[in-house]
Amino acid sequence: MPSFDGDAHKIDILWAMSFRFKKSAPGWQGMMHLLHKDCDHPGQSNVVFLPMIDMYPGDKSCIFSTLEYLCNLANGHKTTAVVTFDQPLNWKASEIKHEVPGDSQTRCVVLLRGSCHTLMNLLGAIGTLMDGSGIKEILGNIYGENAVQHIMTGKAVQRQ
């Protein structure tokens, strides 16, 4: 597969300019197809669920050993480890990631925050930015006044 990492903006410009010189230029998906038509397909992607860890999740040694295990597993597959944590564990994993030596493979792990906490932060930000705009009164017609207070602080997110 060709590598276009540093040339992404050039590809964008090439695609945009194709409309000037050709009446029926391909869309973005067609442009990507033309660029990659002679490339081998890397194969179907998959998601593998790893075994449950029977340890206290807040313990830093548990988090560190999990990150090390995932990095070793990812290195075996020649890829980068991507881990999703909830907010408190993400914070601890981030601390661990920055405490390890610079040449440690744990530094390469990508930490993601779980969607529930991302949504909570988004609702809290909206509540802060929109405070005084009348949104509380509008939402108060739909939800109860107590619920609106929790919604606008991001604390009324149902976990599923």
Short mmCIF file of C-alpha atoms in Angstrom, two decimals:
data_model
loop_
_atom_site.label_atom_id
_atom_site.label_comp_id
_atom_site.label_asym_id
_atom_site.label_seq_id
_atom_site.Cartn_x
_atom_site.Cartn_y
_atom_site.Cartn_z
CA MET A 1 0.00 0.00 0.00
CA PRO A 2 1.46 3.40 -0.88
CA SER A 3 2.13 5.80 1.95
CA PHE A 4 0.48 9.21 1.59
CA ASP A 5 1.03 10.36 5.18
CA GLY A 6 2.95 13.56 4.42
CA ASP A 7 1.11 14.24 1.17
CA ALA A 8 -2.47 14.27 2.45
CA HIS A 9 -2.93 17.98 1.78
CA LYS A 10 -1.52 17.55 -1.74
CA ILE A 11 -4.09 14.83 -2.43
CA ASP A 12 -6.85 17.16 -1.21
CA ILE A 13 -5.63 19.90 -3.56
CA LEU A 14 -5.30 17.45 -6.46
CA TRP A 15 -8.87 16.28 -5.92
CA ALA A 16 -10.23 19.83 -5.63
CA MET A 17 -8.36 20.94 -8.78
CA SER A 18 -9.71 17.98 -10.76
CA PHE A 19 -13.08 19.76 -10.90
CA ARG A 20 -11.53 22.67 -12.82
CA PHE A 21 -10.03 20.56 -15.58
CA LYS A 22 -12.56 17.78 -15.95
CA LYS A 23 -16.32 18.11 -16.16
CA SER A 24 -17.02 14.75 -14.53
CA ALA A 25 -14.37 14.50 -11.81
CA PRO A 26 -14.79 11.65 -9.30
CA GLY A 27 -16.04 12.28 -5.79
CA TRP A 28 -13.69 11.85 -2.83
CA GLN A 29 -14.43 8.12 -2.56
CA GLY A 30 -13.73 7.71 -6.30
CA MET A 31 -10.47 9.64 -5.93
CA MET A 32 -9.33 7.33 -3.12
CA HIS A 33 -10.30 4.33 -5.25
CA LEU A 34 -8.16 5.61 -8.13
CA LEU A 35 -5.19 6.20 -5.84
CA HIS A 36 -5.40 2.75 -4.27
CA LYS A 37 -6.67 0.60 -7.16
CA ASP A 38 -3.35 -1.22 -7.64
CA CYS A 39 -2.79 -1.79 -3.91
CA ASP A 40 -3.29 -5.06 -2.10
CA HIS A 41 -6.23 -5.17 0.27
CA PRO A 42 -4.88 -5.55 3.81
CA GLY A 43 -7.69 -7.94 4.71
CA GLN A 44 -10.78 -7.80 6.83
CA SER A 45 -10.41 -6.04 10.15
CA ASN A 46 -11.54 -7.69 13.35
CA VAL A 47 -12.07 -7.00 17.01
CA VAL A 48 -10.76 -9.47 19.56
CA PHE A 49 -12.00 -9.43 23.14
CA LEU A 50 -9.26 -10.15 25.64
CA PRO A 51 -9.80 -12.05 28.88
CA MET A 52 -11.13 -10.27 31.98
CA ILE A 53 -8.53 -9.19 34.54
CA ASP A 54 -9.46 -10.37 38.03
CA MET A 55 -7.74 -7.59 39.98
CA TYR A 56 -8.78 -4.31 41.58
CA PRO A 57 -8.92 -1.92 38.58
CA GLY A 58 -7.86 1.17 40.55
CA ASP A 59 -4.51 -0.39 41.50
CA LYS A 60 -1.70 1.19 39.47
CA SER A 61 0.16 -2.13 39.22
CA CYS A 62 -2.94 -3.66 37.60
CA ILE A 63 -3.17 -0.80 35.10
CA PHE A 64 0.56 -0.88 34.36
CA SER A 65 0.65 -4.65 33.83
CA THR A 66 -2.41 -4.37 31.57
CA LEU A 67 -0.76 -1.65 29.48
CA GLU A 68 2.45 -3.71 29.22
CA TYR A 69 0.49 -6.79 28.16
CA LEU A 70 -1.42 -4.84 25.53
CA CYS A 71 1.76 -3.23 24.19
CA ASN A 72 3.41 -6.65 23.84
CA LEU A 73 0.32 -7.99 22.12
CA ALA A 74 0.17 -5.00 19.76
CA ASN A 75 3.89 -5.28 18.96
CA GLY A 76 3.33 -8.91 18.00
CA HIS A 77 0.75 -7.73 15.48
CA LYS A 78 2.90 -4.78 14.37
CA THR A 79 0.31 -2.22 15.40
CA THR A 80 -0.32 0.36 18.12
CA ALA A 81 -2.23 -0.51 21.29
CA VAL A 82 -5.43 1.50 21.74
CA VAL A 83 -7.16 1.26 25.13
CA THR A 84 -10.47 2.76 26.27
CA PHE A 85 -10.87 3.55 29.97
CA ASP A 86 -13.46 5.40 31.98
CA GLN A 87 -12.37 8.78 33.33
CA PRO A 88 -10.71 7.77 36.64
CA LEU A 89 -8.79 4.86 35.10
CA ASN A 90 -7.86 6.97 32.09
CA TRP A 91 -6.34 9.52 34.46
CA LYS A 92 -4.29 6.86 36.28
CA ALA A 93 -3.21 5.23 33.00
CA SER A 94 -2.12 8.64 31.71
CA GLU A 95 -0.05 9.19 34.86
CA ILE A 96 1.57 5.77 34.43
CA LYS A 97 2.26 6.43 30.75
CA HIS A 98 4.12 9.64 31.60
CA GLU A 99 6.00 8.14 34.57
CA VAL A 100 7.63 5.29 32.65
CA PRO A 101 11.07 5.83 31.03
CA GLY A 102 11.10 7.53 27.64
CA ASP A 103 12.15 4.38 25.76
CA SER A 104 9.38 2.23 27.28
CA GLN A 105 6.88 0.72 24.88
CA THR A 106 4.11 1.83 27.26
CA ARG A 107 4.61 5.40 26.04
CA CYS A 108 3.27 4.36 22.61
CA VAL A 109 -0.14 3.21 23.86
CA VAL A 110 -3.09 5.38 22.79
CA LEU A 111 -5.45 6.12 25.68
CA LEU A 112 -9.08 6.88 24.89
CA ARG A 113 -11.74 8.01 27.30
CA GLY A 114 -14.95 6.01 27.35
CA SER A 115 -17.92 7.46 25.51
CA CYS A 116 -19.97 7.96 28.69
CA HIS A 117 -17.43 10.36 30.18
CA THR A 118 -16.92 12.09 26.84
CA LEU A 119 -20.67 12.71 26.65
CA MET A 120 -20.73 13.91 30.27
CA ASN A 121 -17.94 16.41 29.53
CA LEU A 122 -19.73 17.60 26.40
CA LEU A 123 -23.00 18.16 28.25
CA GLY A 124 -21.15 19.95 31.04
CA ALA A 125 -19.42 22.22 28.51
CA ILE A 126 -22.72 22.99 26.78
CA GLY A 127 -24.30 23.74 30.16
CA THR A 128 -21.49 26.15 31.02
CA LEU A 129 -21.42 27.88 27.63
CA MET A 130 -25.21 28.16 27.33
CA ASP A 131 -25.81 29.29 30.91
CA GLY A 132 -28.17 32.26 30.93
CA SER A 133 -29.35 31.68 27.37
CA GLY A 134 -32.74 30.26 28.33
CA ILE A 135 -31.88 26.66 27.53
CA LYS A 136 -32.64 25.61 31.12
CA GLU A 137 -36.16 26.99 30.81
CA ILE A 138 -36.71 25.23 27.48
CA LEU A 139 -35.43 21.91 28.81
CA GLY A 140 -37.49 22.50 31.97
CA ASN A 141 -40.65 22.17 29.85
CA ILE A 142 -39.57 18.69 28.78
CA TYR A 143 -37.72 17.40 31.84
CA GLY A 144 -38.14 18.26 35.50
CA GLU A 145 -36.25 21.22 36.98
CA ASN A 146 -34.07 18.90 39.05
CA ALA A 147 -33.20 16.78 36.00
CA VAL A 148 -32.24 19.88 33.96
CA GLN A 149 -29.76 20.91 36.63
CA HIS A 150 -28.07 17.50 36.35
CA ILE A 151 -28.24 17.48 32.56
CA MET A 152 -26.54 20.86 32.28
CA THR A 153 -23.69 19.75 34.54
CA GLY A 154 -23.25 16.48 32.64
CA LYS A 155 -24.27 14.28 35.56
CA ALA A 156 -27.52 12.90 34.10
CA VAL A 157 -26.05 10.48 31.54
CA GLN A 158 -27.48 6.98 31.61
CA ARG A 159 -24.88 4.26 31.28
CA GLN A 160 -25.94 1.34 29.15
#
